[in-house]
Short mmCIF file of C-alpha atoms in Angstrom, two decimals:
data_model
loop_
_atom_site.label_atom_id
_atom_site.label_comp_id
_atom_site.label_asym_id
_atom_site.label_seq_id
_atom_site.Cartn_x
_atom_site.Cartn_y
_atom_site.Cartn_z
CA MET A 65 105.62 98.48 76.77
CA SER A 66 104.73 95.61 75.97
CA ALA A 67 100.80 94.49 76.22
CA ILE A 68 98.36 97.15 76.72
CA LYS A 69 94.78 95.83 77.75
CA VAL A 70 92.68 99.48 77.77
CA PRO A 71 91.16 99.83 74.57
CA VAL A 72 90.13 103.48 73.79
CA ASP A 73 88.29 105.22 71.02
CA GLN A 74 90.30 106.33 68.29
CA GLN A 75 88.35 109.27 67.48
CA THR A 76 88.01 110.46 71.17
CA GLY A 77 90.60 108.88 72.40
CA GLN A 78 87.73 107.73 75.45
CA HIS A 79 87.78 104.02 77.06
CA PRO A 80 84.40 102.38 75.17
CA GLY A 81 82.86 101.61 78.02
CA SER A 82 83.48 105.33 79.83
CA SER A 83 80.60 107.21 79.71
CA VAL A 84 82.22 110.46 79.48
CA ASP A 85 80.16 113.35 79.41
CA GLN A 86 81.73 115.37 76.53
CA GLN A 87 81.45 118.85 78.23
CA THR A 88 82.54 117.70 81.80
CA GLY A 89 84.97 115.30 80.89
CA GLN A 90 83.78 112.95 83.97
CA ARG A 91 82.00 110.08 83.95
CA PRO A 92 77.82 111.04 85.24
CA ASP A 93 78.14 108.62 88.02
CA ALA A 94 81.54 110.02 89.00
CA SER A 95 80.62 111.04 92.70
CA VAL A 96 79.88 114.31 92.74
CA ASP A 97 81.26 114.57 96.20
CA LEU A 98 84.83 113.89 95.80
CA ARG A 99 85.95 117.57 95.36
CA SER A 100 83.31 118.79 98.67
CA ASN A 101 84.49 115.80 100.36
CA LEU A 102 88.27 116.85 99.42
CA ALA A 103 87.66 120.46 99.91
CA GLY A 104 85.74 119.62 103.32
CA LEU A 105 89.46 119.77 105.84
CA THR A 106 88.66 118.75 109.55
CA LEU A 107 91.80 117.76 110.65
CA ALA A 108 92.89 118.25 113.73
CA ASN A 109 96.83 117.57 111.76
CA PRO A 110 96.93 118.00 107.46
CA ILE A 111 100.66 116.26 106.98
CA ALA A 112 101.09 114.21 104.87
CA VAL A 113 103.82 112.62 104.33
CA ALA A 114 106.30 111.76 101.57
CA SER A 115 108.82 108.78 102.58
CA GLY A 116 111.89 109.03 101.45
CA THR A 117 113.20 105.23 99.98
CA PHE A 118 109.48 103.95 101.31
CA ALA A 119 108.46 103.40 98.56
CA SER A 120 104.83 100.77 99.16
CA GLY A 121 105.52 101.71 103.11
CA ARG A 122 107.07 98.17 104.11
CA GLU A 123 110.39 99.99 104.29
CA PHE A 124 108.81 102.77 106.55
CA ALA A 125 107.18 100.66 108.86
CA GLN A 126 110.24 98.29 109.61
CA LEU A 127 112.63 101.38 110.82
CA ARG A 128 108.90 102.65 112.68
CA ALA A 129 109.06 98.47 114.09
CA ASN A 130 112.67 98.99 114.90
CA GLN A 131 112.93 102.23 115.83
CA LEU A 132 109.81 101.38 118.59
CA ALA A 133 111.79 98.01 119.43
CA ALA A 134 114.93 100.15 120.36
CA ASP A 135 112.27 102.84 122.51
CA GLY A 136 110.92 100.32 124.84
CA TRP A 137 107.69 100.32 122.97
CA PRO A 138 106.10 97.11 120.94
CA GLY A 139 107.71 96.27 117.75
CA GLN A 140 103.89 96.17 115.81
CA GLY A 141 100.71 98.77 116.97
CA GLY A 142 100.51 101.77 118.96
CA MET A 143 103.37 104.34 118.19
CA PRO A 144 104.26 107.54 119.60
CA GLY A 145 101.97 110.16 118.83
CA THR A 146 99.03 107.75 118.86
CA GLY A 147 98.46 108.25 122.20
CA ALA A 148 97.67 104.18 122.31
CA ARG A 149 100.38 100.66 122.26
CA SER A 150 100.36 97.56 121.44
CA ASN A 151 97.73 94.96 123.60
CA GLY A 152 100.16 91.73 122.42
CA ASP A 153 98.16 90.69 119.79
CA SER A 154 95.87 94.13 118.96
CA ALA A 155 97.53 96.75 116.99
CA GLN A 156 94.67 98.81 117.40
CA ALA A 157 95.35 103.08 119.08
CA ALA A 158 93.38 104.85 120.71
CA SER A 159 91.53 107.99 118.95
CA THR A 160 92.74 111.28 119.49
CA SER A 161 91.10 113.22 117.36
CA GLN A 162 89.56 110.97 114.29
CA THR A 163 88.67 113.79 111.84
CA ASP A 164 87.34 113.02 108.09
CA ASN A 165 90.54 112.32 105.39
CA THR A 166 90.84 114.46 103.49
CA PHE A 167 91.08 112.67 100.50
CA THR A 168 88.19 110.37 100.52
CA GLY A 169 85.83 111.21 103.16
CA GLU A 170 86.94 108.23 105.41
CA LYS A 171 87.38 108.27 109.39
CA SER A 172 91.51 108.53 110.17
CA GLU A 173 93.54 109.19 112.68
CA ARG A 174 95.73 111.85 111.56
CA PRO A 175 95.18 112.70 108.43
CA GLY A 176 98.58 112.77 106.91
CA SER A 177 100.36 110.92 103.68
CA LEU A 178 103.16 108.96 103.70
CA THR A 179 104.63 109.66 100.24
CA GLY A 180 106.65 107.32 98.77
CA ARG A 181 109.59 108.14 97.37
CA PRO A 182 113.02 106.40 95.31
CA GLY A 183 113.52 102.38 96.83
CA SER A 184 116.45 101.52 97.78
CA ALA A 185 115.68 97.72 97.13
CA PRO A 186 116.60 95.92 93.25
CA ASP A 187 113.02 96.84 91.40
CA GLY A 188 112.41 100.70 93.60
CA PHE A 189 110.11 98.86 95.78
CA ALA A 190 110.49 97.75 99.57
CA PRO A 191 111.88 93.57 99.31
CA ASP A 192 109.04 90.19 100.04
CA PRO A 193 108.12 88.92 102.44
CA ALA A 194 107.31 92.02 104.39
CA PRO A 195 109.11 92.56 107.41
CA ALA A 196 106.92 94.63 109.29
CA SER A 197 102.66 94.91 109.51
CA SER A 198 100.84 97.99 107.89
CA ALA A 199 99.61 98.08 110.72
CA LEU A 200 102.18 100.68 112.13
CA LEU A 201 101.18 102.96 109.25
CA GLN A 202 98.61 103.34 111.42
CA GLY A 203 98.43 107.55 112.38
CA ILE A 204 99.43 108.79 109.04
CA GLY A 205 96.06 109.71 107.38
CA ALA A 206 97.21 108.01 103.83
CA LEU A 207 99.61 106.10 101.86
CA PHE A 208 101.44 107.87 98.93
CA THR A 209 103.40 105.07 96.92
CA LYS A 210 106.45 105.28 94.51
CA GLY A 211 104.93 105.79 90.21
CA VAL A 212 103.37 102.88 89.42
CA SER A 213 103.37 102.00 85.74
CA PHE A 214 101.89 99.94 83.39
CA ASP A 215 104.82 97.25 82.83
CA PRO A 216 107.98 97.06 85.45
CA TRP A 217 110.53 100.23 84.46
CA PRO A 218 114.46 99.46 85.68
CA GLY A 219 115.27 102.97 85.83
CA ASN A 220 118.27 105.21 85.26
CA ALA A 221 121.87 103.95 85.49
CA GLY A 222 125.12 105.19 86.99
CA VAL A 223 124.91 106.59 90.65
CA ARG A 224 120.77 107.97 91.99
CA ILE A 225 121.00 109.40 95.26
CA THR A 226 123.76 112.07 95.89
CA GLU A 227 123.54 114.78 99.40
CA THR A 228 123.82 118.02 98.55
CA ALA A 229 124.71 121.05 101.04
CA SER A 230 120.35 121.08 101.57
CA GLY A 231 118.66 117.98 100.82
CA MET A 232 119.96 115.57 97.82
CA LEU A 233 119.21 115.20 94.33
CA ASN A 234 118.12 111.69 93.23
CA SER A 235 118.27 110.44 89.40
CA ILE A 236 115.98 107.26 90.25
CA GLY A 237 113.92 107.01 86.83
CA LEU A 238 110.34 106.00 88.48
CA MET A 239 112.18 102.46 88.86
CA ASN A 240 109.61 99.84 89.58
CA PRO A 241 107.86 96.36 89.59
CA GLY A 242 104.77 97.42 87.31
CA VAL A 243 101.48 97.10 88.52
CA GLU A 244 100.98 93.54 88.31
CA GLY A 245 104.08 93.41 89.92
CA PHE A 246 103.16 95.74 92.56
CA CYS A 247 99.40 94.39 93.12
CA ALA A 248 100.95 90.85 94.08
CA ASN A 249 103.58 92.18 96.50
CA ASP A 250 103.94 96.07 97.11
CA LEU A 251 99.22 96.07 97.10
CA ALA A 252 98.80 92.58 98.56
CA TRP A 253 100.44 93.79 101.89
CA LEU A 254 99.00 97.02 102.01
CA ALA A 255 95.61 95.40 102.31
CA ASP A 256 94.81 96.17 105.07
CA CYS A 257 96.38 99.39 105.49
CA PRO A 258 95.10 100.85 108.10
CA VAL A 259 94.79 104.36 106.21
CA PRO A 260 93.67 104.44 102.60
CA VAL A 261 96.40 103.94 99.55
CA ILE A 262 96.06 107.37 97.34
CA VAL A 263 99.13 105.21 94.36
CA ASN A 264 100.84 107.27 92.37
CA VAL A 265 100.74 106.85 88.40
CA CYS A 266 102.96 107.50 86.07
CA GLY A 267 103.72 106.58 82.36
CA GLN A 268 104.89 107.47 78.57
CA LYS A 269 101.46 107.18 76.67
CA THR A 270 98.51 108.67 78.04
CA ILE A 271 97.48 105.84 77.39
CA ASP A 272 99.93 104.23 79.88
CA TYR A 273 97.86 105.92 83.01
CA MET A 274 94.73 104.79 81.43
CA ALA A 275 96.02 101.42 81.54
CA VAL A 276 97.33 101.44 85.32
CA ILE A 277 94.50 103.07 86.38
CA GLU A 278 92.22 100.22 85.12
CA ARG A 279 94.06 97.53 86.51
CA LEU A 280 93.88 99.75 89.77
CA GLU A 281 89.85 99.71 90.27
CA GLU A 282 89.38 95.70 90.42
CA GLU A 283 91.38 96.69 93.45
CA PRO A 284 89.35 97.30 96.59
CA ALA A 285 92.82 98.60 98.83
CA VAL A 286 93.54 101.20 95.99
CA ALA A 287 91.85 104.72 97.40
CA GLY A 288 92.47 107.00 94.89
CA TYR A 289 95.57 107.91 91.50
CA GLU A 290 98.31 110.67 91.80
CA LEU A 291 99.23 111.36 87.64
CA ASN A 292 102.80 111.67 87.75
CA ILE A 293 103.20 114.29 84.55
CA SER A 294 106.24 116.26 86.57
CA CYS A 295 108.76 113.38 87.31
CA PRO A 296 112.01 115.04 85.67
CA ASN A 297 114.17 111.31 85.04
CA VAL A 298 112.64 109.86 82.66
CA CYS A 299 113.12 110.44 79.35
CA CYS A 300 109.62 109.64 77.60
CA GLY A 301 106.02 110.92 79.28
CA GLY A 302 106.84 111.92 83.37
CA MET A 303 107.57 115.75 82.47
CA ALA A 304 106.21 115.84 78.90
CA PHE A 305 103.60 116.30 79.95
CA GLY A 306 103.44 118.99 83.48
CA THR A 307 104.95 121.75 81.32
CA ASP A 308 102.23 121.69 78.36
CA PRO A 309 98.77 122.87 80.32
CA ASP A 310 97.65 121.13 76.97
CA ALA A 311 99.04 117.74 76.93
CA ALA A 312 98.78 118.07 81.10
CA ALA A 313 94.51 118.27 80.23
CA ASP A 314 94.39 115.63 77.78
CA VAL A 315 95.75 112.68 79.97
CA THR A 316 94.25 114.19 83.49
CA GLY A 317 91.09 114.26 81.29
CA ARG A 318 91.13 110.65 79.65
CA CYS A 319 92.68 109.45 83.48
CA ARG A 320 88.93 110.75 85.01
CA SER A 321 86.94 108.99 82.89
CA VAL A 322 88.31 105.65 83.34
CA THR A 323 87.79 105.86 87.27
CA ARG A 324 85.15 107.46 90.07
CA ARG A 325 87.71 107.87 92.79
CA PRO A 326 89.80 110.87 93.74
CA LEU A 327 92.01 111.87 91.42
CA LEU A 328 95.32 114.22 92.24
CA VAL A 329 97.69 115.45 89.99
CA LYS A 330 101.36 115.97 91.15
CA LEU A 331 102.76 119.22 89.11
CA THR A 332 106.61 120.29 88.27
CA PRO A 333 107.98 123.59 89.23
CA ASN A 334 109.48 123.86 86.16
CA ILE A 335 108.13 125.90 84.38
CA THR A 336 107.55 128.66 83.82
CA GLU A 337 103.47 129.66 85.32
CA VAL A 338 102.37 126.67 86.72
CA SER A 339 98.94 127.71 87.63
CA GLU A 340 98.79 127.56 83.90
CA VAL A 341 99.00 124.10 83.92
CA ALA A 342 97.37 123.87 88.12
CA ARG A 343 93.75 125.70 85.32
CA ALA A 344 93.85 122.60 82.95
CA VAL A 345 93.67 119.81 84.91
CA GLU A 346 91.73 121.51 87.05
CA ALA A 347 88.91 121.79 84.76
CA ALA A 348 89.84 118.39 82.65
CA GLY A 349 88.46 116.81 86.54
CA ALA A 350 91.14 117.27 88.29
CA ASP A 351 90.47 116.20 92.31
CA GLY A 352 93.25 118.33 93.45
CA ILE A 353 96.41 119.38 92.96
CA SER A 354 99.93 118.34 94.49
CA LEU A 355 102.96 120.94 94.20
CA ILE A 356 106.21 120.13 93.88
CA ASN A 357 107.33 117.40 92.75
CA THR A 358 111.93 117.59 92.70
CA VAL A 359 113.15 120.47 90.98
CA ALA A 360 115.38 119.82 87.71
CA GLY A 361 119.28 119.83 88.94
CA MET A 362 122.36 118.35 87.98
CA ALA A 363 125.78 117.71 90.04
CA ILE A 364 129.65 116.76 88.74
CA ASP A 365 132.61 115.13 89.09
CA ILE A 366 135.27 116.75 88.84
CA LYS A 367 137.47 114.35 89.33
CA ALA A 368 136.40 113.07 86.21
CA ARG A 369 135.77 116.25 84.85
CA ARG A 370 131.89 114.10 83.89
CA PRO A 371 128.52 115.00 85.82
CA LEU A 372 128.12 112.76 88.36
CA PHE A 373 124.22 111.12 86.78
CA GLU A 374 124.36 109.78 83.84
CA ARG A 375 120.89 111.19 81.80
CA LYS A 376 122.83 115.17 83.70
CA VAL A 377 119.53 116.07 85.10
CA ALA A 378 118.73 114.54 88.15
CA GLY A 379 115.66 116.35 90.77
CA LEU A 380 116.75 118.24 93.32
CA SER A 381 114.44 118.25 97.26
CA GLY A 382 114.71 118.83 100.53
CA PRO A 383 115.28 122.38 102.07
CA ALA A 384 116.59 123.74 99.74
CA ILE A 385 113.70 123.83 97.76
CA LYS A 386 110.93 124.75 100.58
CA PRO A 387 111.16 128.23 99.31
CA ILE A 388 110.42 127.24 94.98
CA ALA A 389 107.42 125.29 96.99
CA LEU A 390 105.34 127.74 99.12
CA TRP A 391 105.62 130.54 96.58
CA ALA A 392 104.19 127.40 93.86
CA VAL A 393 101.92 126.95 95.89
CA TYR A 394 100.62 130.48 96.73
CA ARG A 395 100.06 130.85 92.97
CA VAL A 396 98.45 128.10 92.54
CA ALA A 397 96.61 128.78 95.18
CA GLN A 398 95.35 131.67 93.45
CA ALA A 399 94.33 129.97 90.34
CA VAL A 400 92.12 127.03 91.50
CA GLN A 401 89.25 125.58 93.70
CA VAL A 402 90.65 122.35 94.28
CA PRO A 403 92.54 121.67 97.43
CA LEU A 404 96.92 121.53 97.21
CA VAL A 405 98.76 119.46 98.82
CA GLY A 406 102.07 120.55 99.64
CA LEU A 407 105.83 119.38 99.62
CA GLY A 408 108.85 120.48 99.18
CA GLY A 409 111.57 120.63 102.29
CA ILE A 410 108.88 120.65 105.23
CA ARG A 411 110.65 119.85 108.72
CA THR A 412 108.70 121.58 111.26
CA ALA A 413 105.73 122.24 112.26
CA ALA A 414 106.41 125.71 111.74
CA ASP A 415 107.32 124.65 107.74
CA VAL A 416 103.29 122.32 107.80
CA VAL A 417 102.04 126.20 108.69
CA GLU A 418 103.38 127.93 106.36
CA PHE A 419 101.76 125.30 103.07
CA MET A 420 98.80 126.02 104.77
CA LEU A 421 98.86 129.34 105.22
CA ALA A 422 100.36 129.38 101.80
CA GLY A 423 96.92 127.84 100.29
CA ALA A 424 97.70 124.30 100.88
CA SER A 425 94.09 121.88 103.00
CA VAL A 426 97.68 118.70 103.23
CA VAL A 427 101.80 118.99 103.44
CA ALA A 428 103.29 116.37 102.09
CA ILE A 429 106.51 115.08 104.51
CA GLY A 430 109.64 113.43 101.81
CA THR A 431 113.06 113.89 102.03
CA ASP A 432 113.11 115.27 105.53
CA ASN A 433 112.48 110.61 106.08
CA PHE A 434 115.14 109.82 105.22
CA THR A 435 116.79 110.86 108.21
CA GLN A 436 113.68 110.94 110.43
CA PRO A 437 111.44 107.91 109.67
CA GLY A 438 108.47 108.52 112.06
CA HIS A 439 109.24 111.64 112.38
CA VAL A 440 106.13 112.33 111.07
CA PHE A 441 104.75 111.71 114.30
CA GLU A 442 106.67 113.51 116.33
CA LEU A 443 105.47 116.55 113.48
CA ALA A 444 101.94 115.96 114.64
CA ASP A 445 101.60 116.67 118.37
CA GLU A 446 104.45 119.42 117.41
CA LEU A 447 101.72 121.61 115.03
CA ARG A 448 98.90 120.32 118.16
CA ALA A 449 101.07 121.95 120.37
CA TRP A 450 101.31 125.03 118.15
CA CYS A 451 98.17 125.58 117.34
CA ALA A 452 97.18 125.42 121.34
CA ALA A 453 99.66 127.86 121.79
CA GLU A 454 98.33 130.24 119.33
CA GLY A 455 94.76 129.67 119.93
CA VAL A 456 93.98 128.10 117.11
CA ASN A 457 91.30 125.91 117.65
CA ASP A 458 90.15 124.90 113.57
CA ILE A 459 93.50 123.87 111.43
CA LYS A 460 91.64 124.58 107.75
CA ALA A 461 91.09 128.31 109.37
CA LEU A 462 95.42 128.74 108.41
CA VAL A 463 94.10 126.82 105.30
CA GLY A 464 95.49 130.96 102.84
CA ALA A 465 94.52 132.49 105.84
CA LEU A 466 97.63 134.81 104.34
CA GLU A 467 96.92 139.20 105.24
#
C-alpha cells in the first residue's frame, strides 16, 4: 500500500478512537442487536446470489435488462418473479413477501444476495457510465461486491478463467480499482440500490482491511462488510489469514473495532478443520460466516507442458465443489452460533434446501450466473413452490434441521 490513513496504536494494534472493550474486542456502541438481527431469520426466500463477473452489480443489471427486453419486459423496474412490472418511470415492485433482511434487519423483498466475482472489465468492475439502473437489482436481498482493497490491485497476469468439466477455475487475483475508485464509480452507482450492499474487503496486511473499512464507514450506501481471508489467488494476505485461527481472529477483531456495521468473514475450505477458524472469528466478533471460498485447483496446458495459470494454482468453483461446501457448512454449524452463508455450486431449489438443512441461513449463488444471469429470480419462485408442496410454512425451520 502506498499510504495508510488509519492510525493504529503500536502496542494494542487498535484504532485510537475505537474505544474497544478489551475483553470482547467490540466497540461499546457496536449494536448489541447485530447478532440477533443476523440470527432472526424470517425469510420467504433465503437465496443470496454470487454473481460471477458482476463485481458491483452493474454488469448483472445490464444483462438482466437485456434479458427482460428480449422477453418483452421493460428495460428497468419490475422483473419476473417479483410480481411487478415497471409503470414507466417507476421501478417499484409489488411486495410479495416483505421480510426482515438477515444481515441488516432492514426490510427487503427477497433476502438473497448478489455476490461479485471476477470482473471482465479492465479494472475488474463494470465500466462507466453505468448502462442500467441499480433498480434492476430489486428482487435480491443483498449485493455482495467483489473484493475491495485500499489501493488498486492489477490482478494476476496470464490466463484468468478456464472452464472445467463441472464448473470453472479462476486466477483473477482480486483485481479491483481500490477503495477510492470503488466509492467514486461503483458505490456511486449503487447509492440508490434497492437492496443492502455488503462490501467484500481484502488486503495484504491487517491494517489494509481496517483502512478499507474506515474509508467505507463514511459511505451510507454500505450496509456491512465481508472479510475475504480465503482467496487462494493472491501471494500475500487472502488465504494466509484464513488458514491460521489466530491470524483470522486478529484481523476479525481489529476490523470489528472500527465498525458498528454487520461483519461477516468468508472462510477457505483449503484447511484441515475449518470449524477451528470459524470458532476463532466468532469469538473475535464476527456476526456471520460465509462458506466456502473457492477450492485450490490446477489446470495444465499439455501442448506447452506448462501450468495453464501463471501462479499455477487457481480457485475451483461451480457444481464440482458443492459436496465440499455442504460438508464445511455442516461442520461449522455444529461449532458456532452465528448465522452462516452457504455457497458453492448452487443451481437448483433442491441445492438451496440442502444447504439450509446443513445449517446455512442464507445461500449465495455465483458460478451459475455466468451462464444464467437472472436465474436467481426463478430460483426464488422454485423454492417457494417447493415449500408449498412440502408443507413448509416457515422456511427458517429448515436451517440445521437434519435428522
